[in-house]
Amino acid sequence: MAGKRVEKYERGTRSYIMSHIRGENTSIETLVRSFLFAKGLRFRKNDKRYPGHPDVVLPKYHTVVFVNGCFWHMHEGCTKHSMPKSNVEFWSAKLVRNRERDIKQHAELEAMGWKVIVVWECELGKKVREERLERLYREIVGNAVGPDDGAVDTERENPDV
């Protein structure tokens, strides 16, 4: 019996478990949306009008946010992404397709003038979560200058300019 791998699940159980993994409103998506809402940002979620149905759409900032699971979107160099050891051909084809689809959809959104931000599951671990969410907020609002941002409107202040 040496060399025979012991299955963690009975035959068919893994397929059942994987089929029940949600694609929307995951815990990491909810975490990101709650943070952005608490910061005063208003957004649409999973808007089907855009390629890839972004997890968060912020029209005011012309920005979309994808909250990606490291396994499902093949986060390179991440410890949370590893290829399953069974049914390798199926999984590698599926995950590569996911990654290629993501690249295509992000390019389409950028061509439409949208800023695309990806937040990875591993970036939301307890030790690094707060810093990543603050950085996300800055990435979204960083270039926006409104009347309350302390910026001076040079056309109103100095009409000769």
Coordinates of C-alpha atoms in Angstrom, one line a residue:
M1 CA 0.0 0.0 0.0
A2 CA 3.0 2.3 0.1
G3 CA 2.6 5.3 -2.2
K4 CA -1.2 5.2 -2.3
R5 CA -2.6 8.5 -1.4
V6 CA -5.4 8.6 1.2
E7 CA -8.3 10.8 0.0
K8 CA -9.5 13.4 2.4
Y9 CA -13.1 13.2 1.2
E10 CA -15.2 10.3 0.0
R11 CA -15.7 10.2 -3.8
G12 CA -18.2 12.9 -4.9
T13 CA -18.0 14.8 -1.6
R14 CA -15.3 17.3 -2.8
S15 CA -17.4 18.1 -5.9
Y16 CA -20.4 18.8 -3.7
I17 CA -18.5 21.0 -1.4
M18 CA -16.8 23.0 -4.2
S19 CA -20.2 23.5 -5.9
H20 CA -21.5 25.3 -2.8
I21 CA -18.8 27.9 -2.7
R22 CA -20.4 31.3 -3.3
G23 CA -19.4 33.6 -6.0
E24 CA -21.0 36.7 -4.6
N25 CA -21.2 38.2 -1.1
T26 CA -18.3 36.3 0.2
S27 CA -16.9 37.2 3.6
I28 CA -13.9 39.1 2.1
E29 CA -16.2 41.1 -0.2
T30 CA -18.5 42.0 2.7
L31 CA -15.5 43.0 4.7
V32 CA -14.3 45.4 1.9
R33 CA -17.7 46.8 1.3
S34 CA -18.4 47.4 5.0
F35 CA -15.1 49.3 5.3
L36 CA -15.7 51.5 2.2
F37 CA -19.3 52.2 3.4
A38 CA -18.0 53.2 6.8
K39 CA -15.6 55.6 5.1
G40 CA -18.6 57.3 3.5
L41 CA -18.1 55.9 0.0
R42 CA -21.3 54.8 -1.9
F43 CA -21.2 52.2 -4.6
R44 CA -23.0 49.5 -6.5
K45 CA -22.2 45.9 -6.0
N46 CA -21.8 43.1 -8.6
D47 CA -23.0 45.5 -11.3
K48 CA -23.8 43.3 -14.3
R49 CA -23.5 46.2 -16.8
Y50 CA -19.7 45.9 -16.7
P51 CA -17.3 43.2 -17.8
G52 CA -16.6 40.8 -14.9
H53 CA -19.5 42.1 -12.8
P54 CA -17.1 44.0 -10.4
D55 CA -17.6 43.4 -6.7
V56 CA -17.7 47.2 -6.1
V57 CA -18.4 49.9 -8.6
L58 CA -17.7 53.5 -7.5
P59 CA -19.2 55.7 -10.3
K60 CA -18.1 59.0 -8.6
Y61 CA -14.5 57.9 -8.8
H62 CA -14.8 55.9 -12.0
T63 CA -13.2 53.0 -10.2
V64 CA -14.1 49.3 -9.9
V65 CA -12.8 46.9 -7.2
F66 CA -12.5 43.2 -7.6
V67 CA -12.1 41.2 -4.4
N68 CA -10.4 38.0 -5.5
G69 CA -9.9 34.7 -3.8
C70 CA -6.3 33.6 -4.1
F71 CA -7.2 30.0 -5.1
W72 CA -9.9 30.8 -7.7
H73 CA -7.9 33.6 -9.4
M74 CA -4.5 32.0 -9.2
H75 CA -2.7 34.6 -7.1
E76 CA 0.9 34.1 -8.2
G77 CA 3.4 33.6 -5.3
C78 CA 0.7 33.3 -2.7
T79 CA 0.6 30.6 -0.2
K80 CA -3.2 30.4 -0.4
H81 CA -3.0 29.3 -4.1
S82 CA -2.0 25.8 -4.8
M83 CA -3.0 23.4 -7.5
P84 CA -5.2 20.5 -6.3
K85 CA -3.5 17.2 -6.4
S86 CA -6.5 15.3 -7.8
N87 CA -8.1 16.0 -11.2
V88 CA -5.1 18.2 -12.1
E89 CA -6.0 18.6 -15.7
F90 CA -9.5 19.9 -14.9
W91 CA -8.4 22.3 -12.2
S92 CA -5.4 23.7 -14.1
A93 CA -7.6 24.4 -17.2
K94 CA -10.4 25.9 -15.1
L95 CA -8.1 28.2 -13.0
V96 CA -6.0 29.3 -16.1
R97 CA -9.3 30.1 -17.8
N98 CA -10.3 32.2 -14.8
R99 CA -7.1 34.1 -14.9
E100 CA -7.2 34.8 -18.6
R101 CA -10.8 35.9 -18.3
D102 CA -9.8 38.3 -15.5
I103 CA -7.1 39.8 -17.6
K104 CA -9.4 40.3 -20.6
Q105 CA -12.2 41.9 -18.4
H106 CA -9.8 44.3 -16.7
A107 CA -8.4 45.4 -20.1
E108 CA -12.0 46.0 -21.3
L109 CA -12.8 48.1 -18.2
E110 CA -9.6 50.1 -18.5
A111 CA -10.4 50.7 -22.2
M112 CA -13.8 52.1 -21.1
G113 CA -11.9 54.5 -18.8
W114 CA -12.4 52.7 -15.5
K115 CA -9.6 52.4 -12.9
V116 CA -9.4 48.8 -11.9
I117 CA -8.2 47.8 -8.4
V118 CA -7.8 44.2 -7.3
V119 CA -7.8 43.3 -3.6
W120 CA -6.5 39.7 -2.9
E121 CA -7.8 37.5 -0.1
C122 CA -4.3 37.1 1.4
E123 CA -4.2 40.9 1.7
L124 CA -7.1 40.8 4.1
G125 CA -5.5 38.6 6.8
K126 CA -5.8 40.0 10.3
K127 CA -2.2 41.2 10.4
V128 CA -2.3 43.2 7.2
R129 CA -6.0 44.0 6.8
E130 CA -6.2 47.5 8.2
E131 CA -3.2 48.7 6.2
R132 CA -4.6 47.2 2.9
L133 CA -8.0 48.7 3.4
E134 CA -6.6 52.1 4.1
R135 CA -4.5 51.8 1.0
L136 CA -7.5 50.8 -1.0
Y137 CA -9.4 53.9 0.2
R138 CA -6.4 56.1 -0.8
E139 CA -6.3 54.4 -4.2
I140 CA -9.9 55.2 -4.7
V141 CA -10.1 58.8 -3.5
G142 CA -6.5 59.8 -4.0
N143 CA -6.9 61.7 -7.2
A144 CA -10.3 63.1 -6.4
V145 CA -10.3 66.8 -5.5
G146 CA -13.5 68.2 -4.2
P147 CA -14.6 71.4 -2.6
D148 CA -13.9 70.0 0.9
D149 CA -10.5 68.7 0.1
G150 CA -8.7 71.9 0.9
A151 CA -7.7 72.5 -2.7
V152 CA -7.9 76.0 -4.1
D153 CA -9.8 76.4 -7.4
T154 CA -7.3 78.6 -9.3
E155 CA -9.9 79.8 -11.8
R156 CA -12.1 81.3 -9.1
E157 CA -9.3 82.7 -7.0
N158 CA -7.2 84.1 -9.8
P159 CA -9.3 84.8 -13.0
D160 CA -6.1 85.9 -14.9
V161 CA -4.7 82.4 -14.9

